[in-house]
Coordinates of C-alpha atoms in Angstrom, one line a residue:
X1 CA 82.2 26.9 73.5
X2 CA 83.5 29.7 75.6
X3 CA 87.2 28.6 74.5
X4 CA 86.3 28.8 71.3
X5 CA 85.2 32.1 71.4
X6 CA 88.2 33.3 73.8
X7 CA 90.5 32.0 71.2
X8 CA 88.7 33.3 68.0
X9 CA 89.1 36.8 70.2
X10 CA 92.6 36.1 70.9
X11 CA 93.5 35.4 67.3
X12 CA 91.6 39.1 66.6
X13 CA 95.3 40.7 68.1
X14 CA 96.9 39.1 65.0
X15 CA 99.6 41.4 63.6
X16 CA 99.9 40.1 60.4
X17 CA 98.3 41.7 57.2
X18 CA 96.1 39.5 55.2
X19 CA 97.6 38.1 51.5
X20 CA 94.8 37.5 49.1
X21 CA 96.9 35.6 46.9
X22 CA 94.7 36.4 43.6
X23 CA 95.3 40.1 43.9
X24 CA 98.6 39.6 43.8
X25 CA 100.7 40.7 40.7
X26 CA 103.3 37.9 41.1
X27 CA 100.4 35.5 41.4
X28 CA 98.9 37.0 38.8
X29 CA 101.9 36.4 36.7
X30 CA 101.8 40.1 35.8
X31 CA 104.4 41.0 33.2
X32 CA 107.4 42.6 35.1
X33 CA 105.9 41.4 38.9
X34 CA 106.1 43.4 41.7
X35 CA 108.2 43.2 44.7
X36 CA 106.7 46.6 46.5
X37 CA 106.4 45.0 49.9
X38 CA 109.7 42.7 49.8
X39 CA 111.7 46.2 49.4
X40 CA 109.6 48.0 51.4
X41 CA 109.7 45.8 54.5
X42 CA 111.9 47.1 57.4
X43 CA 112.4 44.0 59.0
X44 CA 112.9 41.5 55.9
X45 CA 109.6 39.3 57.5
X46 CA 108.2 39.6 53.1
X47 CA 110.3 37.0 51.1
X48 CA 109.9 36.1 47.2
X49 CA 108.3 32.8 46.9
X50 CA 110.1 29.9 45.0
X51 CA 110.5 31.8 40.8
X52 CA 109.7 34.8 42.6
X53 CA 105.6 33.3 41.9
X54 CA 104.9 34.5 45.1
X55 CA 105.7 35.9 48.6
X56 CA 106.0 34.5 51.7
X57 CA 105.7 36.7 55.7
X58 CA 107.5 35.5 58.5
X59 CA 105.0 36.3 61.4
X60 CA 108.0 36.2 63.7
X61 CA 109.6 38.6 62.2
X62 CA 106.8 41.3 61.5
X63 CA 106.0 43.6 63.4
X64 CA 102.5 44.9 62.3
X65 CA 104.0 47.9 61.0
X66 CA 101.6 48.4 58.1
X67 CA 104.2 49.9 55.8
X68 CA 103.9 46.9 53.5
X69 CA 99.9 47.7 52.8
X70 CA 100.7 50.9 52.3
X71 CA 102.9 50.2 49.3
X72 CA 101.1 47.7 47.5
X73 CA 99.5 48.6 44.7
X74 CA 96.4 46.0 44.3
X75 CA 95.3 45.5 47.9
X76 CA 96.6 42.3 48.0
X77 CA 98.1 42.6 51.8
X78 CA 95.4 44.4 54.3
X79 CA 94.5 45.4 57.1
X80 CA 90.8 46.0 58.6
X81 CA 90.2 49.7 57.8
X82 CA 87.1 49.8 59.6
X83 CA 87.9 49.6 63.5
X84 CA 90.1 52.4 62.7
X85 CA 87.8 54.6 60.6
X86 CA 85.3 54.1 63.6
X87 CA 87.2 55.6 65.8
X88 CA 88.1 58.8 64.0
X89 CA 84.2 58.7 63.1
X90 CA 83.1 58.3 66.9
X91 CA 85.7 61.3 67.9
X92 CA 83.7 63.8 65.5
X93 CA 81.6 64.4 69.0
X94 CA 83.3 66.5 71.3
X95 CA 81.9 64.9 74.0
X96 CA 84.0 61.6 72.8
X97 CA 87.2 63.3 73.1
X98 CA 89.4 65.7 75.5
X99 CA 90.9 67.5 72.7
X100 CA 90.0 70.0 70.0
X101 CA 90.6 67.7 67.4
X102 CA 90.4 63.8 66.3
X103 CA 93.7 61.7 66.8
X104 CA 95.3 58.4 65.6
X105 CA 98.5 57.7 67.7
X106 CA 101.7 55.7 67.8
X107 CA 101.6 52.9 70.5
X108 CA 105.1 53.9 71.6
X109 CA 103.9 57.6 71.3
X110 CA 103.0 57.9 74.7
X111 CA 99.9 59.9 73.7
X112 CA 96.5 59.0 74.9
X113 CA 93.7 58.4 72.7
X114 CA 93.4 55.8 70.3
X115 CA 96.3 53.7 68.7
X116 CA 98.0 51.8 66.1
X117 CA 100.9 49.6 66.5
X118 CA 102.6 51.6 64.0
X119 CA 101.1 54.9 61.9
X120 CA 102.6 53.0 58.7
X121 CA 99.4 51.7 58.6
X122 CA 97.5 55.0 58.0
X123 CA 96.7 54.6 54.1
X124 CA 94.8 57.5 51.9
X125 CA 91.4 55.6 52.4
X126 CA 91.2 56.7 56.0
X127 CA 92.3 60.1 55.6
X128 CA 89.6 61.2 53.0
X129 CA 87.0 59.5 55.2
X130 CA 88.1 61.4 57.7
X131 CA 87.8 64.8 55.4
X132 CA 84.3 63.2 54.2
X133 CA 83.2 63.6 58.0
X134 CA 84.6 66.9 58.6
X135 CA 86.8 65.6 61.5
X136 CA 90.1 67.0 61.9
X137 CA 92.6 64.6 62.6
X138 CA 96.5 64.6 63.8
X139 CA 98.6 61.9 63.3
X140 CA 100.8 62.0 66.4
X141 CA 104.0 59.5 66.3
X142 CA 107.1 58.9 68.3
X143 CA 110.4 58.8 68.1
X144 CA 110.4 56.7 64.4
X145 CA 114.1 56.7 64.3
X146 CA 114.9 54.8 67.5
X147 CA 111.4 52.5 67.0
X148 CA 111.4 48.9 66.8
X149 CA 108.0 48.6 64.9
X150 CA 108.2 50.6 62.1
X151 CA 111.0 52.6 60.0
X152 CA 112.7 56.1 60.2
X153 CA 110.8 57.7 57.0
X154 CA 107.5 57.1 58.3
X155 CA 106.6 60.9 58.8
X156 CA 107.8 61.2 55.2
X157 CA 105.5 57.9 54.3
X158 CA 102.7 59.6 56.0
X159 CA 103.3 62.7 54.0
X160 CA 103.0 61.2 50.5
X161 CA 99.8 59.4 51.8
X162 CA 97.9 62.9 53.0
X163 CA 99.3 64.0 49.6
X164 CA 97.2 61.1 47.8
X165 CA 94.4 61.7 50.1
X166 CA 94.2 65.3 49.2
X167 CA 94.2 64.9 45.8
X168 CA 91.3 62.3 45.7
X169 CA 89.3 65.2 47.9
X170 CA 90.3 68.2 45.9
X171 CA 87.1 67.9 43.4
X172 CA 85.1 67.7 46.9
X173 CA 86.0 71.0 47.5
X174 CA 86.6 69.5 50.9
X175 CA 90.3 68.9 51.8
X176 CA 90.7 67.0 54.7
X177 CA 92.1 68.7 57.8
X178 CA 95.1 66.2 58.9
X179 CA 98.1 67.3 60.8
X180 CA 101.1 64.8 60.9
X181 CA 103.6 65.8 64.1
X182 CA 105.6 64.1 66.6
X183 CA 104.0 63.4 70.6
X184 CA 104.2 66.6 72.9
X185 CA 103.9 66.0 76.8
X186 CA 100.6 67.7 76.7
X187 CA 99.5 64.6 74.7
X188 CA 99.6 62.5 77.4
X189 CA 96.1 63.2 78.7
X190 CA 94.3 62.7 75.5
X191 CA 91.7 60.0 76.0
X192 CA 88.6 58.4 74.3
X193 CA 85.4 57.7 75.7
X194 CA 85.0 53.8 73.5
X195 CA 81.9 52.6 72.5
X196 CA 80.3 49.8 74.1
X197 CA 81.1 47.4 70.8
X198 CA 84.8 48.6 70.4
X199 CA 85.3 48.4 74.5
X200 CA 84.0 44.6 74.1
X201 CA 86.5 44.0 71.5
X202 CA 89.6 45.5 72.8
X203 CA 88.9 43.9 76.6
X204 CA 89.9 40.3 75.0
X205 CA 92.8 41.6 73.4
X206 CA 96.2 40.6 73.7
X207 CA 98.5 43.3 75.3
X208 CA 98.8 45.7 78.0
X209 CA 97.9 48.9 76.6
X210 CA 94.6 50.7 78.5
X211 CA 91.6 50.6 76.8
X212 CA 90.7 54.0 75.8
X213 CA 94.3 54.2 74.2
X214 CA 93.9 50.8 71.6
X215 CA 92.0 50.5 68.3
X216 CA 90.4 46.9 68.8
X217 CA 91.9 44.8 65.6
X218 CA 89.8 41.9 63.9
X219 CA 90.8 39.6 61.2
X220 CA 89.7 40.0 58.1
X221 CA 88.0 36.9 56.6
X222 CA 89.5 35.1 53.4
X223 CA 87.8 37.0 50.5
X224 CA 85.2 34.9 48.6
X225 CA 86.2 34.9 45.1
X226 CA 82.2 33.8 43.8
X227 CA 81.4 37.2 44.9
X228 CA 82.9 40.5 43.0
X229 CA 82.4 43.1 45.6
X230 CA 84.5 40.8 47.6
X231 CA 87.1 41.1 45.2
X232 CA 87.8 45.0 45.6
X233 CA 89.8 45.8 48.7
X234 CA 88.9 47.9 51.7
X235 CA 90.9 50.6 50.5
X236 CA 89.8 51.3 47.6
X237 CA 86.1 51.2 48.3
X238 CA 86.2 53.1 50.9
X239 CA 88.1 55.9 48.4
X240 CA 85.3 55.5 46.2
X241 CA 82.9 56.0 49.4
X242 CA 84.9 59.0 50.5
X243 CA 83.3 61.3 47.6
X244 CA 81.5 63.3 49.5
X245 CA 80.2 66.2 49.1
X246 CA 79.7 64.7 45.6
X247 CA 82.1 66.2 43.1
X248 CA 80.2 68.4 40.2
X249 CA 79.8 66.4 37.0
X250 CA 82.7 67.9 35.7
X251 CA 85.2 67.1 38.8
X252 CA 88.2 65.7 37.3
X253 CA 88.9 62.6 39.8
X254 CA 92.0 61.1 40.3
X255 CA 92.0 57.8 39.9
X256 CA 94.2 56.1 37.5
X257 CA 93.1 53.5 35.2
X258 CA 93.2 51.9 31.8
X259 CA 92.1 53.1 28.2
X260 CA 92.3 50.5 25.4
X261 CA 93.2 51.9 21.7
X262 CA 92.3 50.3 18.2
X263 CA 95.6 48.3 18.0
X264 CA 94.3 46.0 20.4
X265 CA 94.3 42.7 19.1
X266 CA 91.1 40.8 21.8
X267 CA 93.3 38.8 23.4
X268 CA 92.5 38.0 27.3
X269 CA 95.6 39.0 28.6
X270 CA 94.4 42.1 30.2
X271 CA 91.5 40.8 32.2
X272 CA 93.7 37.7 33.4
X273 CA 96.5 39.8 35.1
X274 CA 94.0 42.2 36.5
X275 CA 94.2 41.6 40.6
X276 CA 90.6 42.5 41.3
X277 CA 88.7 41.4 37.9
X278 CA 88.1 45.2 37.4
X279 CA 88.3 44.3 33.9
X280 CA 86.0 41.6 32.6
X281 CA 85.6 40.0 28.6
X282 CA 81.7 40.0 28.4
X283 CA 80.9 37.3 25.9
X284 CA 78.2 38.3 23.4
X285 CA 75.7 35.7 21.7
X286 CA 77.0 36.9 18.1
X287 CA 81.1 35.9 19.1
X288 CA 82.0 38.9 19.8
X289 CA 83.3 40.7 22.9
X290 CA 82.7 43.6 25.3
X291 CA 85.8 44.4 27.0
X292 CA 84.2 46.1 30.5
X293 CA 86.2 48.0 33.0
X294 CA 84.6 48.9 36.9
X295 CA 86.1 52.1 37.7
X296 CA 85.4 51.3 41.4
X297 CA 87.2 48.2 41.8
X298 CA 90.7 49.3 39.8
X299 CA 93.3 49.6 41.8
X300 CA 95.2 51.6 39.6
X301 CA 98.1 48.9 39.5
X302 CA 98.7 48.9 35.8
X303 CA 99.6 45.3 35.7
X304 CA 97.5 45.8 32.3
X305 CA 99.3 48.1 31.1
X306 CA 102.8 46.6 31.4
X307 CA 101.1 42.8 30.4
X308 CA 99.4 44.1 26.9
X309 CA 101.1 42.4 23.8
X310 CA 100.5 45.2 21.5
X311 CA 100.9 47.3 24.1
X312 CA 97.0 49.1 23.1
X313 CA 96.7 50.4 26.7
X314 CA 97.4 53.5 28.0
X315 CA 97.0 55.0 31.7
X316 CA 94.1 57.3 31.8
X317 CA 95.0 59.3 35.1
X318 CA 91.4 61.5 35.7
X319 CA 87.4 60.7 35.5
X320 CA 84.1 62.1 35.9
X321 CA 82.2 61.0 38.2
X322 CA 80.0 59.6 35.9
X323 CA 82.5 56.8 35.1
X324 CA 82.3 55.3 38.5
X325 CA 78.2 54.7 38.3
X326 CA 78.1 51.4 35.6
X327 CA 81.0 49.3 33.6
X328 CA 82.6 51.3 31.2
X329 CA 82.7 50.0 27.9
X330 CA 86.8 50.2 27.2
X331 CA 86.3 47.9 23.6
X332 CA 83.5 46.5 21.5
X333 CA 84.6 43.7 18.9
X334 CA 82.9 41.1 16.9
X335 CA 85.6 38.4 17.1
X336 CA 87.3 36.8 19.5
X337 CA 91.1 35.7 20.0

């Protein structure tokens, strides 16, 4: 039994992001694909499957860099948000921290506190959380253009993602406070007081690196398909649970999704490329249809866009708050294709 658990532990230091095939827009067979993480990849460890149907990640050759999740546009490669966003959430308390603010740090940084293996996997969701909580936050990195793990541009990368982040907090009237800069010697003797449940994880994991200065990792599990919250990825629930303070009723929120005009002919293209069923067919007693759209769950990917035959959608890019409370009613027809 204790083997069991030691290696379910062990396999917790796993480096690879998980790929939920049905998110993904080759899998999808998404009109035009997407090979995001492919061309994003530093280390060529993302290949195209067999048609290009698919991709494939050489664990040998990743290096847990992140980068890839940060690029794709429908969540279908992940990484578990939450140990992270625990930690920025636990250094709110001064007493958790030595320094006047909350950090995330390269591993090859050589700053204390608490670590990623790369900061390519810092992604907008964790950034507005971090604003939601009032915590202000530097991402400190290394020396990205000599480092094995990640690639040269991620300062740059990290930039475009506080840019996101910022937008999505700007009807908060809250803007998170995040600094991005490179590791001074001072930042040597930050440190992090770990909570008993995070110190139990990271004390089985594989690796060297001291305690206070590692963000325990655990897997995610497979999604289960038979339930829709499980369909919507971390990220983008936890930008959806970043809203806070509540934006006014007549915030504009940035978060773009679909719109369906009158030239749309009922067909069930849309909902069949969508890569998190944010859009649904609703079939009514009388044959018609109710085309339904969850605001929450839309990644914003557009694969229904690009995919519609008459080409009736159109990207929508702001909504009140009010949109993200039911399903939003995007068509109403009394026939079906």
């Amino acid at each position: 039994m204790l083997q069991g658990v030691l290696a379910r532990l062990d396999d917790a230091g796993n480096h690879v992001p998980r790929f939920t095939a049905p998110r993904c827009l080759l899998e999808r067979q998404a009109v035009g694909g997407c090979d995001a993480c492919h061309a994003t990849c530093p280390h060529d460890a993302i290949s195209l499957g067999m048609l290009g149907s698919s991709i494939q990640i050489d664990p040998d050759l990743c290096t847990g860099c992140g980068l890839c999740v940060q690029v794709c546009p429908s969540g279908a490669l992940e990484y578990n948000l939450e140990p992270a966003l625990q930690s920025v959430r636990d250094q709110q308390d001064p007493a958790q921290r030595a320094a006047p603010d909350a950090s995330l740090t390269c591993a090859r940084s050589g700053a204390g506190g608490p670590s990623l293996p790369c900061l390519g996997r810092v992604t907008p969701a964790l950034l507005s959380a971090a604003g939601a909580w009032g915590a202000p936050l530097a991402l400190i990195h290394g020396d990205c253009a000599a480092c094995p793990v990640g690639a040269p541009d991620v300062p740059e990368r990290l930039a475009r993602v506080l840019d996101t982040a910022q937008d999505l907090r700007a009807p908060t009237g809250k803007p998170a406070q995040v600094t991005i800069r490179p590791a001074t010697a001072d930042d040597a003797r930050r440190s992090l007081t770990v909570s008993r449940r995070g110190a139990f994880g990271a004390l089985f994991r594989a690796g060297k690196q001291h305690l206070a200065q590692s963000i325990p990792e655990s897997p995610l599990p497979f999604v289960d398909w038979s339930v829709p919250e499980d369909r919507t990825p971390q990220e983008w629930t936890w930008r959806a649970r970043s809203l806070k303070p509540t934006p006014p009723d007549d915030a504009a929120i940035p978060w773009p999704a679909p719109l369906v005009d009158d030239t749309c002919i009922d067909c069930p293209v849309c909902a069949n490329v969508c890569p998190t069923d944010a859009i649904t067919r609703d079939l009514q007693p009388d044959g018609g249809v109710h085309l339904l759209l969850n605001l929450s769950a839309c990644t914003g990917c557009m694969a229904c866009l690009h995919s519609c035959p008459p080409q009736a959608i159109h990207a929508q890019t702001h909504w009140r708050p009010a949109a993200f409370s039911a399903p939003l009613l995007l068509r109403e027809s009394d026939s079906v294709m």
